[in-house]
CSV table of N, CA and C in Angstrom, one decimal:
chain,number,residue,atom,x,y,z
R,1,MET,N,-12.7,-15.7,2.7
R,1,MET,CA,-11.8,-15.9,3.9
R,1,MET,C,-12.6,-15.6,5.1
R,2,LYS,N,-12.3,-16.5,6.1
R,2,LYS,CA,-13.0,-16.4,7.4
R,2,LYS,C,-12.6,-15.1,8.1
R,3,PRO,N,-13.5,-14.4,8.8
R,3,PRO,CA,-13.1,-13.2,9.5
R,3,PRO,C,-12.1,-13.5,10.6
R,4,LEU,N,-11.1,-12.6,10.7
R,4,LEU,CA,-10.1,-12.8,11.7
R,4,LEU,C,-10.6,-12.5,13.1
R,5,LYS,N,-10.1,-13.2,14.1
R,5,LYS,CA,-10.4,-12.9,15.5
R,5,LYS,C,-9.8,-11.5,15.9
R,6,ARG,N,-10.4,-10.9,16.8
R,6,ARG,CA,-10.0,-9.5,17.2
R,6,ARG,C,-8.5,-9.3,17.5
R,7,PRO,N,-7.9,-10.2,18.3
R,7,PRO,CA,-6.5,-10.0,18.6
R,7,PRO,C,-5.6,-10.2,17.4
R,8,VAL,N,-5.9,-11.1,16.6
R,8,VAL,CA,-5.2,-11.4,15.3
R,8,VAL,C,-5.3,-10.2,14.4
R,9,ARG,N,-6.6,-9.8,14.2
R,9,ARG,CA,-6.8,-8.6,13.3
R,9,ARG,C,-6.1,-7.4,13.8
R,10,ARG,N,-6.1,-7.1,15.1
R,10,ARG,CA,-5.4,-5.9,15.6
R,10,ARG,C,-3.9,-6.1,15.4
R,11,GLY,N,-3.4,-7.2,15.7
R,11,GLY,CA,-1.9,-7.5,15.5
R,11,GLY,C,-1.5,-7.3,14.0
R,12,LEU,N,-2.3,-7.8,13.1
R,12,LEU,CA,-2.0,-7.7,11.7
R,12,LEU,C,-2.1,-6.2,11.2
R,13,LEU,N,-3.1,-5.5,11.8
R,13,LEU,CA,-3.3,-4.1,11.4
R,13,LEU,C,-2.1,-3.3,11.9
R,14,VAL,N,-1.6,-3.6,13.1
R,14,VAL,CA,-0.4,-2.9,13.6
R,14,VAL,C,0.8,-3.2,12.7
R,15,ALA,N,0.9,-4.5,12.3
R,15,ALA,CA,2.1,-4.9,11.5
R,15,ALA,C,1.9,-4.2,10.1
R,16,HIS,N,0.7,-4.1,9.5
R,16,HIS,CA,0.5,-3.5,8.2
R,16,HIS,C,0.9,-2.0,8.3
R,17,VAL,N,0.4,-1.3,9.3
R,17,VAL,CA,0.7,0.1,9.4
R,17,VAL,C,2.2,0.3,9.6
R,18,ALA,N,2.8,-0.5,10.5
R,18,ALA,CA,4.3,-0.3,10.7
R,18,ALA,C,5.0,-0.5,9.4
R,19,VAL,N,4.7,-1.6,8.6
R,19,VAL,CA,5.4,-1.9,7.4
R,19,VAL,C,5.1,-0.7,6.4
R,20,SER,N,3.9,-0.3,6.3
R,20,SER,CA,3.6,0.8,5.3
R,20,SER,C,4.3,2.1,5.7
R,21,VAL,N,4.3,2.4,6.9
R,21,VAL,CA,5.0,3.6,7.3
R,21,VAL,C,6.5,3.4,7.1
R,22,SER,N,7.0,2.2,7.2
R,22,SER,CA,8.5,2.0,6.9
R,22,SER,C,8.7,2.2,5.4
R,23,TRP,N,7.8,1.8,4.6
R,23,TRP,CA,7.9,1.9,3.2
R,23,TRP,C,7.9,3.4,2.8
R,24,LEU,N,7.1,4.2,3.4
R,24,LEU,CA,7.1,5.6,3.2
R,24,LEU,C,8.4,6.3,3.7
R,25,GLY,N,8.9,5.9,4.9
R,25,GLY,CA,10.1,6.4,5.4
R,25,GLY,C,11.3,6.0,4.5
R,26,LEU,N,11.3,4.8,4.0
R,26,LEU,CA,12.3,4.3,3.1
R,26,LEU,C,12.4,5.1,1.8
R,27,THR,N,11.2,5.5,1.3
R,27,THR,CA,11.1,6.3,0.1
R,27,THR,C,11.6,7.7,0.4
R,28,VAL,N,11.2,8.2,1.5
R,28,VAL,CA,11.7,9.6,1.8
R,28,VAL,C,13.2,9.6,2.0
R,29,GLY,N,13.8,8.5,2.5
R,29,GLY,CA,15.2,8.4,2.6
R,29,GLY,C,15.9,8.3,1.2
R,30,LEU,N,15.2,7.5,0.3
R,30,LEU,CA,15.7,7.4,-1.0
R,30,LEU,C,15.7,8.8,-1.7
R,31,LEU,N,14.6,9.5,-1.5
R,31,LEU,CA,14.4,10.8,-2.1
R,31,LEU,C,15.5,11.8,-1.6
R,32,THR,N,15.8,11.7,-0.3
R,32,THR,CA,16.8,12.6,0.3
R,32,THR,C,18.2,12.3,-0.3
R,33,LEU,N,18.5,11.0,-0.4
R,33,LEU,CA,19.8,10.6,-1.0
R,33,LEU,C,19.8,10.9,-2.5
R,34,GLY,N,18.7,10.8,-3.2
R,34,GLY,CA,18.7,11.1,-4.6
R,34,GLY,C,18.9,12.6,-4.9
R,35,ILE,N,18.3,13.4,-4.0
R,35,ILE,CA,18.5,14.9,-4.1
R,35,ILE,C,19.9,15.2,-3.8
R,36,THR,N,20.5,14.6,-2.8
R,36,THR,CA,21.9,14.8,-2.5
R,36,THR,C,22.8,14.5,-3.6
R,37,ALA,N,22.6,13.3,-4.2
R,37,ALA,CA,23.4,12.8,-5.3
R,37,ALA,C,23.3,13.7,-6.5
R,38,PHE,N,22.1,14.2,-6.8
R,38,PHE,CA,21.9,15.0,-8.0
R,38,PHE,C,22.3,16.4,-7.8
R,39,ALA,N,22.2,17.0,-6.6
R,39,ALA,CA,22.4,18.4,-6.4
R,39,ALA,C,23.8,18.7,-6.0
R,40,THR,N,24.5,17.8,-5.5
R,40,THR,CA,25.9,18.1,-4.9
R,40,THR,C,26.9,18.2,-6.1
R,41,GLY,N,27.9,19.0,-5.9
R,41,GLY,CA,28.9,19.2,-6.9
R,41,GLY,C,30.1,18.3,-6.6
R,42,ASP,N,30.1,17.6,-5.4
R,42,ASP,CA,31.2,16.8,-5.0
R,42,ASP,C,30.9,15.4,-5.5
R,43,PRO,N,31.8,14.8,-6.4
R,43,PRO,CA,31.6,13.5,-6.9
R,43,PRO,C,31.7,12.4,-5.8
R,44,ALA,N,32.5,12.6,-4.7
R,44,ALA,CA,32.5,11.7,-3.7
R,44,ALA,C,31.2,11.6,-2.9
R,45,THR,N,30.6,12.7,-2.7
R,45,THR,CA,29.3,12.8,-2.0
R,45,THR,C,28.2,12.1,-2.9
R,46,ALA,N,28.2,12.4,-4.2
R,46,ALA,CA,27.3,11.8,-5.1
R,46,ALA,C,27.5,10.3,-5.1
R,47,GLU,N,28.7,9.8,-5.1
R,47,GLU,CA,28.9,8.4,-5.2
R,47,GLU,C,28.5,7.7,-3.9
R,48,ALA,N,28.7,8.4,-2.7
R,48,ALA,CA,28.3,7.8,-1.4
R,48,ALA,C,26.8,7.8,-1.4
R,49,ALA,N,26.1,8.8,-1.9
R,49,ALA,CA,24.7,8.8,-1.8
R,49,ALA,C,24.1,7.7,-2.7
R,50,THR,N,24.6,7.5,-3.9
R,50,THR,CA,24.1,6.4,-4.8
R,50,THR,C,24.4,5.0,-4.2
R,51,ARG,N,25.6,4.9,-3.6
R,51,ARG,CA,25.9,3.6,-2.9
R,51,ARG,C,24.9,3.3,-1.8
R,52,ALA,N,24.6,4.4,-1.0
R,52,ALA,CA,23.6,4.2,0.1
R,52,ALA,C,22.2,3.8,-0.5
R,53,MET,N,21.9,4.5,-1.6
R,53,MET,CA,20.6,4.2,-2.3
R,53,MET,C,20.6,2.7,-2.7
R,54,LYS,N,21.7,2.2,-3.2
R,54,LYS,CA,21.8,0.9,-3.7
R,54,LYS,C,21.6,-0.1,-2.5
R,55,ILE,N,22.2,0.2,-1.4
R,55,ILE,CA,22.0,-0.7,-0.2
R,55,ILE,C,20.5,-0.7,0.2
R,56,PHE,N,19.9,0.5,0.2
R,56,PHE,CA,18.4,0.5,0.5
R,56,PHE,C,17.6,-0.3,-0.5
R,57,GLY,N,18.0,-0.1,-1.8
R,57,GLY,CA,17.3,-0.8,-2.9
R,57,GLY,C,17.5,-2.3,-2.9
R,58,ASP,N,18.7,-2.7,-2.6
R,58,ASP,CA,19.0,-4.1,-2.6
R,58,ASP,C,18.5,-4.9,-1.4
R,59,TRP,N,18.4,-4.3,-0.3
R,59,TRP,CA,18.1,-5.0,0.9
R,59,TRP,C,16.7,-4.7,1.5
R,60,LEU,N,16.1,-3.5,1.2
R,60,LEU,CA,14.9,-3.1,1.9
R,60,LEU,C,13.7,-2.9,1.0
R,61,VAL,N,13.9,-2.4,-0.2
R,61,VAL,CA,12.7,-2.0,-1.1
R,61,VAL,C,11.8,-3.1,-1.3
R,62,ILE,N,12.3,-4.2,-1.9
R,62,ILE,CA,11.4,-5.4,-2.2
R,62,ILE,C,10.8,-6.0,-1.0
R,63,PRO,N,11.5,-6.4,0.0
R,63,PRO,CA,10.8,-7.0,1.2
R,63,PRO,C,9.8,-6.1,1.8
R,64,VAL,N,10.1,-4.8,2.0
R,64,VAL,CA,9.1,-3.9,2.6
R,64,VAL,C,7.9,-3.7,1.7
R,65,ALA,N,8.1,-3.6,0.4
R,65,ALA,CA,7.0,-3.5,-0.5
R,65,ALA,C,6.1,-4.7,-0.5
R,66,LEU,N,6.7,-5.9,-0.6
R,66,LEU,CA,5.9,-7.1,-0.6
R,66,LEU,C,5.2,-7.3,0.8
R,67,LEU,N,5.8,-7.0,1.9
R,67,LEU,CA,5.2,-7.1,3.2
R,67,LEU,C,4.0,-6.2,3.3
R,68,ALA,N,4.1,-4.9,2.8
R,68,ALA,CA,3.0,-4.0,2.8
R,68,ALA,C,1.8,-4.5,2.0
R,69,LEU,N,2.1,-5.1,0.8
R,69,LEU,CA,1.1,-5.6,-0.1
R,69,LEU,C,0.4,-6.8,0.5
R,70,VAL,N,1.2,-7.8,1.0
R,70,VAL,CA,0.6,-9.0,1.6
R,70,VAL,C,-0.2,-8.7,2.9
R,71,SER,N,0.4,-7.9,3.8
R,71,SER,CA,-0.3,-7.6,5.0
R,71,SER,C,-1.6,-6.8,4.8
R,72,GLY,N,-1.6,-5.9,3.8
R,72,GLY,CA,-2.8,-5.2,3.4
R,72,GLY,C,-3.9,-6.1,2.9
R,73,LEU,N,-3.4,-7.1,2.0
R,73,LEU,CA,-4.4,-8.1,1.5
R,73,LEU,C,-5.0,-8.9,2.6
R,74,VAL,N,-4.2,-9.4,3.6
R,74,VAL,CA,-4.7,-10.2,4.6
R,74,VAL,C,-5.7,-9.4,5.5
R,75,VAL,N,-5.3,-8.2,5.8
R,75,VAL,CA,-6.2,-7.3,6.7
R,75,VAL,C,-7.5,-7.0,5.9
R,76,ALA,N,-7.4,-6.7,4.6
R,76,ALA,CA,-8.6,-6.4,3.9
R,76,ALA,C,-9.5,-7.7,3.8
R,77,LEU,N,-8.9,-8.8,3.5
R,77,LEU,CA,-9.8,-10.0,3.3
R,77,LEU,C,-10.3,-10.6,4.6
R,78,GLY,N,-9.6,-10.3,5.7
R,78,GLY,CA,-10.0,-10.8,7.0
R,78,GLY,C,-10.8,-9.9,7.9
R,79,THR,N,-11.3,-8.8,7.3
R,79,THR,CA,-12.1,-7.9,8.0
R,79,THR,C,-13.4,-7.5,7.2
R,80,PRO,N,-14.3,-6.9,7.9
R,80,PRO,CA,-15.5,-6.5,7.1
R,80,PRO,C,-15.3,-5.5,6.0
R,81,TRP,N,-14.1,-4.8,6.0
R,81,TRP,CA,-13.9,-3.8,5.0
R,81,TRP,C,-13.8,-4.5,3.6
R,82,GLY,N,-13.3,-5.7,3.6
R,82,GLY,CA,-13.2,-6.5,2.4
R,82,GLY,C,-12.2,-5.8,1.4
R,83,LEU,N,-12.0,-6.5,0.3
R,83,LEU,CA,-11.0,-6.0,-0.7
R,83,LEU,C,-11.8,-5.1,-1.7
R,84,ALA,N,-13.0,-5.6,-2.1
R,84,ALA,CA,-13.7,-4.9,-3.2
R,84,ALA,C,-15.0,-4.3,-2.8
R,85,ARG,N,-15.2,-4.0,-1.5
R,85,ARG,CA,-16.4,-3.5,-1.0
R,85,ARG,C,-16.4,-2.0,-1.0
R,86,HIS,N,-15.3,-1.4,-0.7
R,86,HIS,CA,-15.2,0.1,-0.6
R,86,HIS,C,-14.2,0.6,-1.7
R,87,ARG,N,-14.5,1.7,-2.3
R,87,ARG,CA,-13.6,2.2,-3.3
R,87,ARG,C,-12.2,2.5,-2.8
R,88,TRP,N,-12.1,3.1,-1.6
R,88,TRP,CA,-10.8,3.5,-1.1
R,88,TRP,C,-9.9,2.3,-0.8
R,89,VAL,N,-10.5,1.2,-0.4
R,89,VAL,CA,-9.7,-0.1,-0.2
R,89,VAL,C,-9.2,-0.6,-1.5
R,90,TRP,N,-10.1,-0.6,-2.5
R,90,TRP,CA,-9.8,-1.1,-3.8
R,90,TRP,C,-8.7,-0.2,-4.5
R,91,ALA,N,-8.8,1.1,-4.3
R,91,ALA,CA,-7.8,2.0,-4.9
R,91,ALA,C,-6.5,1.8,-4.2
R,92,LYS,N,-6.5,1.6,-2.8
R,92,LYS,CA,-5.3,1.4,-2.1
R,92,LYS,C,-4.6,0.1,-2.6
R,93,PHE,N,-5.4,-1.0,-2.8
R,93,PHE,CA,-4.8,-2.2,-3.3
R,93,PHE,C,-4.1,-2.0,-4.6
R,94,TRP,N,-4.8,-1.4,-5.6
R,94,TRP,CA,-4.2,-1.3,-6.9
R,94,TRP,C,-3.0,-0.3,-6.9
R,95,LEU,N,-3.1,0.8,-6.1
R,95,LEU,CA,-1.9,1.6,-6.1
R,95,LEU,C,-0.7,0.9,-5.4
R,96,THR,N,-1.0,0.1,-4.4
R,96,THR,CA,0.1,-0.6,-3.8
R,96,THR,C,0.7,-1.7,-4.7
R,97,LEU,N,-0.2,-2.3,-5.4
R,97,LEU,CA,0.3,-3.3,-6.4
R,97,LEU,C,1.1,-2.7,-7.5
R,98,ILE,N,0.7,-1.6,-8.0
R,98,ILE,CA,1.4,-0.8,-9.1
R,98,ILE,C,2.7,-0.3,-8.5
R,99,THR,N,2.7,0.3,-7.4
R,99,THR,CA,4.0,0.8,-6.8
R,99,THR,C,5.0,-0.3,-6.4
R,100,THR,N,4.4,-1.4,-6.0
R,100,THR,CA,5.3,-2.6,-5.7
R,100,THR,C,6.0,-3.0,-7.0
R,101,GLY,N,5.2,-3.1,-8.1
R,101,GLY,CA,5.8,-3.5,-9.4
R,101,GLY,C,6.8,-2.5,-9.9
R,102,LEU,N,6.5,-1.2,-9.7
R,102,LEU,CA,7.4,-0.1,-10.2
R,102,LEU,C,8.7,-0.1,-9.3
R,103,SER,N,8.6,-0.4,-8.0
R,103,SER,CA,9.7,-0.5,-7.2
R,103,SER,C,10.7,-1.7,-7.6
R,104,VAL,N,10.1,-2.8,-8.0
R,104,VAL,CA,10.9,-4.0,-8.4
R,104,VAL,C,11.5,-3.8,-9.8
R,105,PHE,N,10.6,-3.3,-10.7
R,105,PHE,CA,11.1,-3.3,-12.1
R,105,PHE,C,11.6,-2.0,-12.6
R,106,SER,N,11.5,-0.9,-11.9
R,106,SER,CA,11.9,0.4,-12.3
R,106,SER,C,12.9,1.1,-11.3
R,107,LEU,N,12.4,1.3,-10.1
R,107,LEU,CA,13.2,2.0,-9.1
R,107,LEU,C,14.5,1.3,-8.8
R,108,ARG,N,14.4,0.0,-8.5
R,108,ARG,CA,15.7,-0.7,-8.1
R,108,ARG,C,16.6,-0.8,-9.3
R,109,PRO,N,16.2,-1.2,-10.5
R,109,PRO,CA,17.2,-1.2,-11.6
R,109,PRO,C,17.8,0.2,-11.9
R,110,GLY,N,17.0,1.3,-11.7
R,110,GLY,CA,17.5,2.6,-11.9
R,110,GLY,C,18.6,3.0,-10.9
R,111,ILE,N,18.4,2.6,-9.7
R,111,ILE,CA,19.4,2.8,-8.7
R,111,ILE,C,20.6,2.0,-9.0
R,112,ASP,N,20.4,0.7,-9.3
R,112,ASP,CA,21.6,-0.1,-9.6
R,112,ASP,C,22.4,0.4,-10.8
R,113,ALA,N,21.7,0.9,-11.8
R,113,ALA,CA,22.4,1.5,-13.0
R,113,ALA,C,23.2,2.8,-12.6
R,114,ALA,N,22.6,3.6,-11.8
R,114,ALA,CA,23.3,4.8,-11.4
R,114,ALA,C,24.5,4.5,-10.5
R,115,ALA,N,24.4,3.5,-9.7
R,115,ALA,CA,25.5,3.1,-8.8
R,115,ALA,C,26.6,2.5,-9.7
R,116,ALA,N,26.3,1.7,-10.6
R,116,ALA,CA,27.3,1.0,-11.5
R,116,ALA,C,28.0,2.0,-12.4
R,117,GLU,N,27.3,2.9,-13.0
R,117,GLU,CA,27.8,3.9,-13.9
R,117,GLU,C,28.4,5.1,-13.2
R,118,LYS,N,28.1,5.2,-11.9
R,118,LYS,CA,28.6,6.4,-11.2
R,118,LYS,C,28.1,7.7,-11.9
R,119,ALA,N,26.9,7.6,-12.5
R,119,ALA,CA,26.3,8.8,-13.2
R,119,ALA,C,25.0,9.0,-12.6
R,120,VAL,N,24.7,10.2,-12.1
R,120,VAL,CA,23.5,10.6,-11.4
R,120,VAL,C,22.7,11.4,-12.4
R,121,ASP,N,21.4,11.0,-12.6
R,121,ASP,CA,20.5,11.9,-13.4
R,121,ASP,C,19.2,12.2,-12.6
R,122,ILE,N,18.3,12.9,-13.1
R,122,ILE,CA,17.1,13.4,-12.4
R,122,ILE,C,16.2,12.3,-12.1
R,123,ASN,N,16.3,11.1,-12.7
R,123,ASN,CA,15.4,10.0,-12.4
R,123,ASN,C,15.6,9.5,-11.0
R,124,LEU,N,16.8,9.7,-10.4
R,124,LEU,CA,17.0,9.4,-9.0
R,124,LEU,C,16.2,10.3,-8.0
R,125,VAL,N,15.7,11.4,-8.6
R,125,VAL,CA,14.9,12.3,-7.8
R,125,VAL,C,13.4,12.1,-8.1
R,126,ILE,N,13.1,11.9,-9.4
R,126,ILE,CA,11.7,11.8,-9.8
R,126,ILE,C,11.0,10.5,-9.3
R,127,ALA,N,11.7,9.4,-9.4
R,127,ALA,CA,11.1,8.1,-9.0
R,127,ALA,C,10.7,8.1,-7.5
R,128,PRO,N,11.7,8.5,-6.6
R,128,PRO,CA,11.3,8.5,-5.2
R,128,PRO,C,10.2,9.6,-4.9
R,129,SER,N,10.2,10.7,-5.7
R,129,SER,CA,9.2,11.8,-5.5
R,129,SER,C,7.8,11.3,-5.8
R,130,VAL,N,7.7,10.6,-6.9
R,130,VAL,CA,6.4,10.0,-7.3
R,130,VAL,C,6.0,9.0,-6.3
R,131,ALA,N,6.9,8.1,-5.8
R,131,ALA,CA,6.6,7.1,-4.9
R,131,ALA,C,6.2,7.7,-3.5
R,132,THR,N,6.9,8.7,-3.1
R,132,THR,CA,6.5,9.4,-1.8
R,132,THR,C,5.1,10.0,-1.9
R,133,ALA,N,4.8,10.7,-3.0
R,133,ALA,CA,3.5,11.3,-3.2
R,133,ALA,C,2.4,10.2,-3.2
R,134,THR,N,2.7,9.1,-3.8
R,134,THR,CA,1.7,8.0,-3.9
R,134,THR,C,1.5,7.4,-2.5
R,135,TYR,N,2.5,7.2,-1.7
R,135,TYR,CA,2.3,6.6,-0.4
R,135,TYR,C,1.6,7.6,0.5
R,136,LEU,N,1.9,8.9,0.4
R,136,LEU,CA,1.2,9.9,1.2
R,136,LEU,C,-0.3,9.9,0.8
R,137,PHE,N,-0.6,9.7,-0.5
R,137,PHE,CA,-2.0,9.7,-0.9
R,137,PHE,C,-2.7,8.4,-0.4
R,138,ILE,N,-2.0,7.3,-0.4
R,138,ILE,CA,-2.5,6.0,0.1
R,138,ILE,C,-2.8,6.2,1.7
R,139,THR,N,-1.9,6.8,2.3
R,139,THR,CA,-2.0,7.1,3.8
R,139,THR,C,-3.3,8.0,4.0
R,140,ALA,N,-3.4,9.0,3.2
R,140,ALA,CA,-4.6,9.9,3.4
R,140,ALA,C,-5.9,9.1,3.2
R,141,MET,N,-5.9,8.2,2.2
R,141,MET,CA,-7.1,7.4,1.9
R,141,MET,C,-7.4,6.5,3.1
R,142,SER,N,-6.3,6.0,3.8
R,142,SER,CA,-6.5,5.1,4.9
R,142,SER,C,-7.2,5.9,6.1
R,143,ILE,N,-6.8,7.1,6.2
R,143,ILE,CA,-7.4,7.9,7.3
R,143,ILE,C,-8.7,8.5,7.0
R,144,LEU,N,-8.9,9.0,5.8
R,144,LEU,CA,-10.1,9.7,5.4
R,144,LEU,C,-11.2,8.8,4.9
R,145,LYS,N,-10.9,7.7,4.4
R,145,LYS,CA,-11.8,6.7,3.8
R,145,LYS,C,-12.8,7.4,2.9
R,146,PRO,N,-12.3,8.0,1.8
R,146,PRO,CA,-13.2,8.7,0.9
R,146,PRO,C,-14.0,7.8,0.0
R,147,TRP,N,-14.9,8.5,-0.8
R,147,TRP,CA,-15.7,7.8,-1.8
R,147,TRP,C,-16.7,7.0,-1.1
R,148,GLY,N,-17.2,5.9,-1.7
R,148,GLY,CA,-18.2,5.1,-1.1
R,148,GLY,C,-18.0,3.6,-1.4
R,149,LEU,N,-19.1,3.0,-1.4
R,149,LEU,CA,-19.1,1.5,-1.7
R,149,LEU,C,-18.9,1.3,-3.2
R,150,THR,N,-18.3,0.2,-3.5
R,150,THR,CA,-18.3,-0.3,-4.9
R,150,THR,C,-19.6,-0.9,-5.2
R,151,ARG,N,-19.8,-1.2,-6.5
R,151,ARG,CA,-21.1,-1.8,-6.9
R,151,ARG,C,-21.3,-3.1,-6.1
R,152,ARG,N,-20.2,-3.9,-6.0
R,152,ARG,CA,-20.3,-5.1,-5.2
R,152,ARG,C,-20.6,-4.9,-3.8
R,153,GLY,N,-20.0,-3.8,-3.2
R,153,GLY,CA,-20.3,-3.5,-1.8
R,153,GLY,C,-21.8,-3.0,-1.6
R,154,ARG,N,-22.3,-2.3,-2.5
R,154,ARG,CA,-23.7,-1.9,-2.5
R,154,ARG,C,-24.6,-3.1,-2.6
R,155,ARG,N,-24.3,-4.0,-3.5
R,155,ARG,CA,-25.1,-5.2,-3.6
R,155,ARG,C,-25.1,-6.1,-2.4
R,156,LEU,N,-23.9,-6.2,-1.8
R,156,LEU,CA,-23.8,-7.0,-0.5
R,156,LEU,C,-24.5,-6.3,0.6
R,157,ARG,N,-24.4,-5.0,0.7
R,157,ARG,CA,-25.2,-4.3,1.8
R,157,ARG,C,-26.7,-4.4,1.6
R,158,PHE,N,-27.1,-4.3,0.3
R,158,PHE,CA,-28.5,-4.4,0.0
R,158,PHE,C,-29.1,-5.8,0.3
R,159,SER,N,-28.3,-6.8,0.0
R,159,SER,CA,-28.8,-8.2,0.2
R,159,SER,C,-28.8,-8.5,1.7
R,160,ALA,N,-27.8,-7.9,2.5
R,160,ALA,CA,-27.8,-8.1,3.9
R,160,ALA,C,-29.0,-7.4,4.6
R,161,SER,N,-29.2,-6.1,4.1
R,161,SER,CA,-30.3,-5.4,4.8
R,161,SER,C,-31.7,-6.0,4.4
R,162,SER,N,-31.9,-6.5,3.2
R,162,SER,CA,-33.1,-7.1,2.8
R,162,SER,C,-33.3,-8.4,3.6
R,163,ALA,N,-32.3,-9.2,3.8
R,163,ALA,CA,-32.4,-10.4,4.6
R,163,ALA,C,-32.8,-10.1,6.0
R,164,LYS,N,-32.2,-9.0,6.6
R,164,LYS,CA,-32.6,-8.6,8.0
R,164,LYS,C,-34.0,-8.2,8.0
R,165,SER,N,-34.5,-7.4,7.0
R,165,SER,CA,-35.9,-6.9,7.1
R,165,SER,C,-36.8,-8.1,7.0
R,166,VAL,N,-36.5,-9.1,6.2
R,166,VAL,CA,-37.4,-10.3,6.1
R,166,VAL,C,-37.4,-11.0,7.4
R,167,ASP,N,-36.3,-11.2,8.0
R,167,ASP,CA,-36.2,-11.8,9.3
R,167,ASP,C,-37.0,-11.1,10.4
R,168,ALA,N,-36.9,-9.7,10.3
R,168,ALA,CA,-37.5,-8.9,11.3
R,168,ALA,C,-39.0,-9.0,11.2
R,169,ARG,N,-39.6,-9.2,10.0
R,169,ARG,CA,-41.0,-9.3,9.8
R,169,ARG,C,-41.5,-10.7,10.1
R,170,SER,N,-40.7,-11.6,10.1
R,170,SER,CA,-41.1,-13.0,10.3
R,170,SER,C,-41.6,-13.2,11.7
R,171,PRO,N,-42.8,-13.9,11.9
R,171,PRO,CA,-43.3,-14.1,13.2
R,171,PRO,C,-42.6,-15.2,14.0
R,172,ARG,N,-41.8,-16.1,13.3
R,172,ARG,CA,-41.1,-17.1,14.0
R,172,ARG,C,-39.6,-16.7,14.2
R,173,GLN,N,-39.0,-17.4,15.1
R,173,GLN,CA,-37.6,-17.1,15.4
R,173,GLN,C,-36.8,-17.7,14.3
R,174,THR,N,-35.7,-17.0,13.9
R,174,THR,CA,-34.8,-17.5,12.9
R,174,THR,C,-33.5,-17.8,13.5
R,175,ALA,N,-32.7,-18.7,12.9
R,175,ALA,CA,-31.5,-19.1,13.5
R,175,ALA,C,-30.5,-18.0,13.3
């Protein structure tokens, strides 16, 4: 993919961060509602919490998860960070892909089942807890940029540096 121009790259990065933070906030909201539904002794409160979780799950979880995944891919592929050059970017991609799949195929159906049966179990607390911890870990990776280059990233860096050193030693001008 061709590198993105600076204004486009910055706009996409802002959009990606905003969507990703929204996904984290949505999950914290689901966790709060799940704890409320599970811990309350009032059946009306539990039902209201699971109905609210269903609204979040039906209208927000999938679009926000997919937007975070797609915007992250575009930002990674359109910048020098690349998708498979740095281990932290590669790990973020796989964790986002896995959590998107789990949101679609596990979290949402679990919320729908709890709302339909009007039965609350601990899974309404565990799933958003794991998701929240994962998104916090992904956020920390974005800020700290741990680990190093992947094998592909080292190979690309080595080939770029060796090409520069050859050009630097060359007596004639290169294009």
